[in-house]
Amino acid sequence: MMTAAIHVKNPKTQAAILDLLASGGKRLRPAYLLLFSEFTHLESDKKIALASSIEMLHTATLIHDDVIDLAETRRGVPTISHLYGSEIAVYAGDYLFIAVFKLMIQHALDLSNLSQRIDAMEKLLNGELGQMNLKFNTEQTIDDYIDNISGKTAELFAQACAVAPFADGAYKLAQLAYDIGLNIGIAFQIMDDYLDYTADSETLGKPVLADMQQGIYSAPVLFALAADKRVADFLNQENFDAVFKIIQHTNALQKTHDLARQYTATALKLIEKLPNKPVKSDIRQITKDLLERQL
């Protein structure tokens, strides 16, 4: 359904979008959406449309992120901006944002549902802007970090879990699903940032330490800043190797993993409140597995 929704007049932009959609990835967000949709009475075409729209929205944010970050690889393959140039990449991302809403309208989602998606996009953007505002700021806190990743990463997980119950009119269930997804998304991003410092670039599929070099200080860096006063000076001096060594030899990584475990535990407690259907155990197991993943 995703590829069928892409009709771009510019052949390079069309090819760029289709290449990225075909490049794979975990597809976690649409997977959660389809799992949570099992608690609803939605027809299958509407479930698939919602799942497709979530994945297209996620893909659009990735394209724009790679342009901003000047990233050359994503998921172990060259980014659209690297292959086609930043101009094509920006247009591709913009088009996908439009395609998200066209897909929803085509499948008769009501205005309240569309309004929810617009609010979600605003939270995504505010998370990115919050992160941008704190670039190279060595005085930021873990609370600042959680606030930003709640928008830029966790909001999309929250929407993935909540959108099907919301579209079905099960608003109490939708709020529970949203809270579950938000905690899953926060834990997911913390683990992503943890893996930046425990996996090599080939395993992870993106350059290790890239965020630090761009002034984006994730949980391991923030915990290292709290553990060793030299870290701020090393960051200002762009001595990233020294910061990396401190991260490895303090409790920064353990604290990062513990933080991810904390949010996962909250998500798992909330999952127990879901209706007792077979799909509940699948949601529980996937959520547990995310904490222990290696990439």
GROMACS .gro file of C-alpha atoms in nm:
model
  295
    1MET     CA    1   0.000   0.000   0.000
    2MET     CA    2   0.290   0.238   0.071
    3THR     CA    3   0.442   0.211  -0.274
    4ALA     CA    4   0.099   0.238  -0.440
    5ALA     CA    5   0.050   0.573  -0.265
    6ILE     CA    6   0.367   0.725  -0.417
    7HIS     CA    7   0.308   0.916  -0.741
    8VAL     CA    8   0.574   1.182  -0.792
    9LYS     CA    9   0.621   1.362  -1.122
   10ASN     CA   10   0.998   1.390  -1.077
   11PRO     CA   11   1.150   1.046  -1.156
   12LYS     CA   12   1.451   1.094  -0.927
   13THR     CA   13   1.233   1.184  -0.631
   14GLN     CA   14   1.003   0.889  -0.702
   15ALA     CA   15   1.300   0.653  -0.724
   16ALA     CA   16   1.454   0.793  -0.406
   17ILE     CA   17   1.136   0.735  -0.204
   18LEU     CA   18   1.080   0.385  -0.338
   19ASP     CA   19   1.443   0.292  -0.275
   20LEU     CA   20   1.418   0.389   0.090
   21LEU     CA   21   1.082   0.219   0.144
   22ALA     CA   22   1.232  -0.098  -0.002
   23SER     CA   23   1.549  -0.080   0.207
   24GLY     CA   24   1.395  -0.267   0.497
   25GLY     CA   25   1.442  -0.179   0.862
   26LYS     CA   26   1.267  -0.318   1.165
   27ARG     CA   27   0.920  -0.181   1.076
   28LEU     CA   28   0.854  -0.163   1.450
   29ARG     CA   29   0.604   0.120   1.439
   30PRO     CA   30   0.366  -0.038   1.187
   31ALA     CA   31   0.413  -0.371   1.368
   32TYR     CA   32   0.296  -0.218   1.696
   33LEU     CA   33   0.009  -0.049   1.516
   34LEU     CA   34  -0.111  -0.378   1.368
   35LEU     CA   35  -0.072  -0.557   1.701
   36PHE     CA   36  -0.275  -0.295   1.888
   37SER     CA   37  -0.534  -0.292   1.608
   38GLU     CA   38  -0.621  -0.648   1.716
   39PHE     CA   39  -0.804  -0.491   2.010
   40THR     CA   40  -1.035  -0.305   1.766
   41HIS     CA   41  -1.312  -0.377   1.518
   42LEU     CA   42  -1.143  -0.193   1.231
   43GLU     CA   43  -1.153  -0.349   0.887
   44SER     CA   44  -0.826  -0.485   0.752
   45ASP     CA   45  -0.786  -0.220   0.480
   46LYS     CA   46  -0.811   0.055   0.740
   47LYS     CA   47  -0.557  -0.119   0.964
   48ILE     CA   48  -0.313  -0.149   0.676
   49ALA     CA   49  -0.367   0.214   0.574
   50LEU     CA   50  -0.292   0.330   0.927
   51ALA     CA   51   0.019   0.111   0.948
   52SER     CA   52   0.140   0.237   0.610
   53SER     CA   53   0.083   0.599   0.708
   54ILE     CA   54   0.284   0.555   1.029
   55GLU     CA   55   0.576   0.401   0.840
   56MET     CA   56   0.568   0.673   0.573
   57LEU     CA   57   0.567   0.941   0.842
   58HIS     CA   58   0.864   0.773   1.008
   59THR     CA   59   1.045   0.748   0.674
   60ALA     CA   60   0.985   1.117   0.604
   61THR     CA   61   1.145   1.212   0.935
   62LEU     CA   62   1.445   0.988   0.861
   63ILE     CA   63   1.502   1.152   0.523
   64HIS     CA   64   1.499   1.500   0.674
   65ASP     CA   65   1.718   1.388   0.967
   66ASP     CA   66   1.980   1.256   0.724
   67VAL     CA   67   1.984   1.586   0.534
   68ILE     CA   68   2.032   1.784   0.854
   69ASP     CA   69   2.295   1.542   0.989
   70LEU     CA   70   2.478   1.517   0.653
   71ALA     CA   71   2.453   1.141   0.706
   72GLU     CA   72   2.595   0.918   0.433
   73THR     CA   73   2.447   0.587   0.551
   74ARG     CA   74   2.121   0.468   0.706
   75ARG     CA   75   2.046   0.106   0.793
   76GLY     CA   76   2.385   0.020   0.648
   77VAL     CA   77   2.305   0.162   0.303
   78PRO     CA   78   2.365   0.507   0.147
   79THR     CA   79   2.109   0.771   0.241
   80ILE     CA   80   1.884   0.941  -0.014
   81SER     CA   81   2.069   1.269   0.041
   82HIS     CA   82   2.402   1.099  -0.027
   83LEU     CA   83   2.277   0.920  -0.339
   84TYR     CA   84   2.057   1.189  -0.491
   85GLY     CA   85   2.158   1.511  -0.318
   86SER     CA   86   1.991   1.713  -0.045
   87GLU     CA   87   1.744   1.885  -0.280
   88ILE     CA   88   1.586   1.558  -0.393
   89ALA     CA   89   1.592   1.429  -0.034
   90VAL     CA   90   1.402   1.731   0.101
   91TYR     CA   91   1.138   1.702  -0.170
   92ALA     CA   92   1.108   1.328  -0.103
   93GLY     CA   93   1.050   1.388   0.267
   94ASP     CA   94   0.799   1.665   0.198
   95TYR     CA   95   0.608   1.444  -0.042
   96LEU     CA   96   0.584   1.163   0.212
   97PHE     CA   97   0.428   1.400   0.466
   98ILE     CA   98   0.157   1.477   0.210
   99ALA     CA   99   0.116   1.108   0.121
  100VAL     CA  100   0.048   1.028   0.487
  101PHE     CA  101  -0.263   1.246   0.493
  102LYS     CA  102  -0.380   1.144   0.146
  103LEU     CA  103  -0.371   0.782   0.257
  104MET     CA  104  -0.572   0.859   0.570
  105ILE     CA  105  -0.832   1.059   0.378
  106GLN     CA  106  -0.868   0.786   0.114
  107HIS     CA  107  -0.956   0.539   0.386
  108ALA     CA  108  -1.221   0.760   0.544
  109LEU     CA  109  -1.049   0.845   0.869
  110ASP     CA  110  -1.244   1.122   1.038
  111LEU     CA  111  -1.132   1.476   1.116
  112SER     CA  112  -1.063   1.405   1.482
  113ASN     CA  113  -0.819   1.132   1.381
  114LEU     CA  114  -0.647   1.362   1.132
  115SER     CA  115  -0.625   1.628   1.403
  116GLN     CA  116  -0.449   1.378   1.629
  117ARG     CA  117  -0.192   1.308   1.355
  118ILE     CA  118  -0.127   1.681   1.309
  119ASP     CA  119  -0.070   1.718   1.684
  120ALA     CA  120   0.171   1.425   1.668
  121MET     CA  121   0.370   1.585   1.388
  122GLU     CA  122   0.393   1.905   1.593
  123LYS     CA  123   0.533   1.708   1.889
  124LEU     CA  124   0.785   1.536   1.660
  125LEU     CA  125   0.903   1.871   1.530
  126ASN     CA  126   0.920   2.026   1.876
  127GLY     CA  127   1.136   1.735   1.992
  128GLU     CA  128   1.377   1.796   1.706
  129LEU     CA  129   1.378   2.171   1.774
  130GLY     CA  130   1.439   2.113   2.143
  131GLN     CA  131   1.736   1.894   2.059
  132MET     CA  132   1.867   2.158   1.820
  133ASN     CA  133   1.838   2.427   2.086
  134LEU     CA  134   2.060   2.223   2.319
  135LYS     CA  135   2.334   2.142   2.070
  136PHE     CA  136   2.682   2.167   2.226
  137ASN     CA  137   2.525   2.256   2.564
  138THR     CA  138   2.721   2.071   2.832
  139GLU     CA  139   2.482   2.187   3.106
  140GLN     CA  140   2.176   2.007   2.977
  141THR     CA  141   2.020   1.741   3.200
  142ILE     CA  142   1.878   1.393   3.161
  143ASP     CA  143   1.534   1.551   3.201
  144ASP     CA  144   1.607   1.773   2.898
  145TYR     CA  145   1.714   1.465   2.705
  146ILE     CA  146   1.400   1.269   2.799
  147ASP     CA  147   1.182   1.566   2.707
  148ASN     CA  148   1.336   1.587   2.359
  149ILE     CA  149   1.331   1.215   2.280
  150SER     CA  150   0.971   1.200   2.402
  151GLY     CA  151   0.890   1.416   2.102
  152LYS     CA  152   1.137   1.322   1.833
  153THR     CA  153   1.121   0.943   1.881
  154ALA     CA  154   0.867   0.832   2.139
  155GLU     CA  155   0.571   1.026   2.000
  156LEU     CA  156   0.567   0.815   1.685
  157PHE     CA  157   0.569   0.494   1.891
  158ALA     CA  158   0.285   0.636   2.102
  159GLN     CA  159   0.085   0.717   1.792
  160ALA     CA  160   0.154   0.374   1.645
  161CYS     CA  161   0.005   0.209   1.951
  162ALA     CA  162  -0.288   0.448   1.999
  163VAL     CA  163  -0.409   0.537   1.651
  164ALA     CA  164  -0.610   0.218   1.580
  165PRO     CA  165  -0.803   0.222   1.912
  166PHE     CA  166  -0.862   0.596   1.864
  167ALA     CA  167  -0.995   0.541   1.509
  168ASP     CA  168  -1.224   0.270   1.652
  169GLY     CA  169  -1.364   0.508   1.912
  170ALA     CA  170  -1.210   0.319   2.204
  171TYR     CA  171  -1.072   0.632   2.367
  172LYS     CA  172  -0.986   0.486   2.709
  173LEU     CA  173  -0.792   0.205   2.543
  174ALA     CA  174  -0.630   0.458   2.309
  175GLN     CA  175  -0.497   0.658   2.607
  176LEU     CA  176  -0.354   0.342   2.767
  177ALA     CA  177  -0.199   0.242   2.433
  178TYR     CA  178  -0.052   0.591   2.394
  179ASP     CA  179   0.113   0.572   2.737
  180ILE     CA  180   0.251   0.227   2.657
  181GLY     CA  181   0.391   0.346   2.325
  182LEU     CA  182   0.545   0.656   2.477
  183ASN     CA  183   0.740   0.450   2.730
  184ILE     CA  184   0.841   0.199   2.464
  185GLY     CA  185   0.964   0.481   2.240
  186ILE     CA  186   1.167   0.645   2.515
  187ALA     CA  187   1.328   0.311   2.603
  188PHE     CA  188   1.394   0.242   2.235
  189GLN     CA  189   1.579   0.572   2.184
  190ILE     CA  190   1.781   0.531   2.503
  191MET     CA  191   1.889   0.185   2.385
  192ASP     CA  192   1.974   0.330   2.042
  193ASP     CA  193   2.198   0.583   2.213
  194TYR     CA  194   2.347   0.312   2.434
  195LEU     CA  195   2.432   0.106   2.126
  196ASP     CA  196   2.616   0.402   1.975
  197TYR     CA  197   2.885   0.336   2.235
  198THR     CA  198   2.876  -0.044   2.248
  199ALA     CA  199   2.851  -0.143   1.878
  200ASP     CA  200   3.084  -0.059   1.591
  201SER     CA  201   2.959   0.146   1.296
  202GLU     CA  202   2.936  -0.161   1.069
  203THR     CA  203   2.713  -0.346   1.316
  204LEU     CA  204   2.494  -0.046   1.394
  205GLY     CA  205   2.466   0.076   1.036
  206LYS     CA  206   2.559   0.437   1.109
  207PRO     CA  207   2.877   0.617   1.209
  208VAL     CA  208   2.956   0.567   1.578
  209LEU     CA  209   2.991   0.891   1.780
  210ALA     CA  210   2.832   1.098   1.500
  211ASP     CA  211   2.580   1.259   1.737
  212MET     CA  212   2.850   1.364   1.981
  213GLN     CA  213   3.051   1.527   1.704
  214GLN     CA  214   2.741   1.724   1.599
  215GLY     CA  215   2.680   1.851   1.952
  216ILE     CA  216   2.394   1.613   2.029
  217TYR     CA  217   2.464   1.475   2.374
  218SER     CA  218   2.267   1.159   2.446
  219ALA     CA  219   2.233   0.972   2.776
  220PRO     CA  220   2.584   0.814   2.783
  221VAL     CA  221   2.745   1.154   2.732
  222LEU     CA  222   2.522   1.322   2.989
  223PHE     CA  223   2.596   1.054   3.249
  224ALA     CA  224   2.968   1.089   3.172
  225LEU     CA  225   2.941   1.467   3.216
  226ALA     CA  226   2.796   1.407   3.563
  227ALA     CA  227   3.065   1.151   3.649
  228ASP     CA  228   3.375   1.336   3.533
  229LYS     CA  229   3.427   1.713   3.519
  230ARG     CA  230   3.683   1.675   3.241
  231VAL     CA  231   3.419   1.566   2.990
  232ALA     CA  232   3.289   1.919   2.930
  233ASP     CA  233   3.639   2.042   2.847
  234PHE     CA  234   3.704   1.745   2.619
  235LEU     CA  235   3.380   1.811   2.433
  236ASN     CA  236   3.466   2.179   2.388
  237GLN     CA  237   3.809   2.076   2.261
  238GLU     CA  238   3.650   1.818   2.025
  239ASN     CA  239   3.856   1.548   2.191
  240PHE     CA  240   3.593   1.282   2.131
  241ASP     CA  241   3.827   0.989   2.183
  242ALA     CA  242   3.887   1.106   2.540
  243VAL     CA  243   3.512   1.136   2.601
  244PHE     CA  244   3.457   0.790   2.456
  245LYS     CA  245   3.715   0.643   2.694
  246ILE     CA  246   3.553   0.810   2.994
  247ILE     CA  247   3.212   0.676   2.888
  248GLN     CA  248   3.365   0.327   2.872
  249HIS     CA  249   3.538   0.351   3.210
  250THR     CA  250   3.266   0.515   3.423
  251ASN     CA  251   2.915   0.397   3.505
  252ALA     CA  252   2.769   0.602   3.215
  253LEU     CA  253   2.675   0.302   3.002
  254GLN     CA  254   2.532   0.106   3.294
  255LYS     CA  255   2.321   0.405   3.397
  256THR     CA  256   2.202   0.443   3.037
  257HIS     CA  257   2.096   0.079   3.020
  258ASP     CA  258   1.929   0.106   3.361
  259LEU     CA  259   1.733   0.409   3.236
  260ALA     CA  260   1.612   0.213   2.933
  261ARG     CA  261   1.516  -0.075   3.161
  262GLN     CA  262   1.316   0.165   3.381
  263TYR     CA  263   1.101   0.285   3.091
  264THR     CA  264   1.062  -0.069   2.959
  265ALA     CA  265   0.942  -0.182   3.301
  266THR     CA  266   0.682   0.096   3.303
  267ALA     CA  267   0.563  -0.007   2.958
  268LEU     CA  268   0.536  -0.371   3.067
  269LYS     CA  269   0.330  -0.279   3.373
  270LEU     CA  270   0.092  -0.082   3.152
  271ILE     CA  271   0.073  -0.367   2.899
  272GLU     CA  272  -0.070  -0.587   3.177
  273LYS     CA  273  -0.374  -0.355   3.180
  274LEU     CA  274  -0.459  -0.435   2.817
  275PRO     CA  275  -0.755  -0.662   2.741
  276ASN     CA  276  -0.673  -1.032   2.777
  277LYS     CA  277  -0.638  -1.131   2.413
  278PRO     CA  278  -0.366  -1.353   2.262
  279VAL     CA  279  -0.199  -1.052   2.098
  280LYS     CA  280  -0.118  -0.914   2.443
  281SER     CA  281   0.161  -1.169   2.493
  282ASP     CA  282   0.313  -1.074   2.155
  283ILE     CA  283   0.319  -0.706   2.254
  284ARG     CA  284   0.480  -0.798   2.586
  285GLN     CA  285   0.749  -1.015   2.425
  286ILE     CA  286   0.847  -0.766   2.154
  287THR     CA  287   0.876  -0.494   2.415
  288LYS     CA  288   1.103  -0.710   2.630
  289ASP     CA  289   1.317  -0.803   2.328
  290LEU     CA  290   1.379  -0.439   2.238
  291LEU     CA  291   1.565  -0.386   2.565
  292GLU     CA  292   1.807  -0.668   2.492
  293ARG     CA  293   1.867  -0.604   2.122
  294GLN     CA  294   2.221  -0.570   1.992
  295LEU     CA  295   2.147  -0.336   1.698
   0.00000   0.00000   0.00000
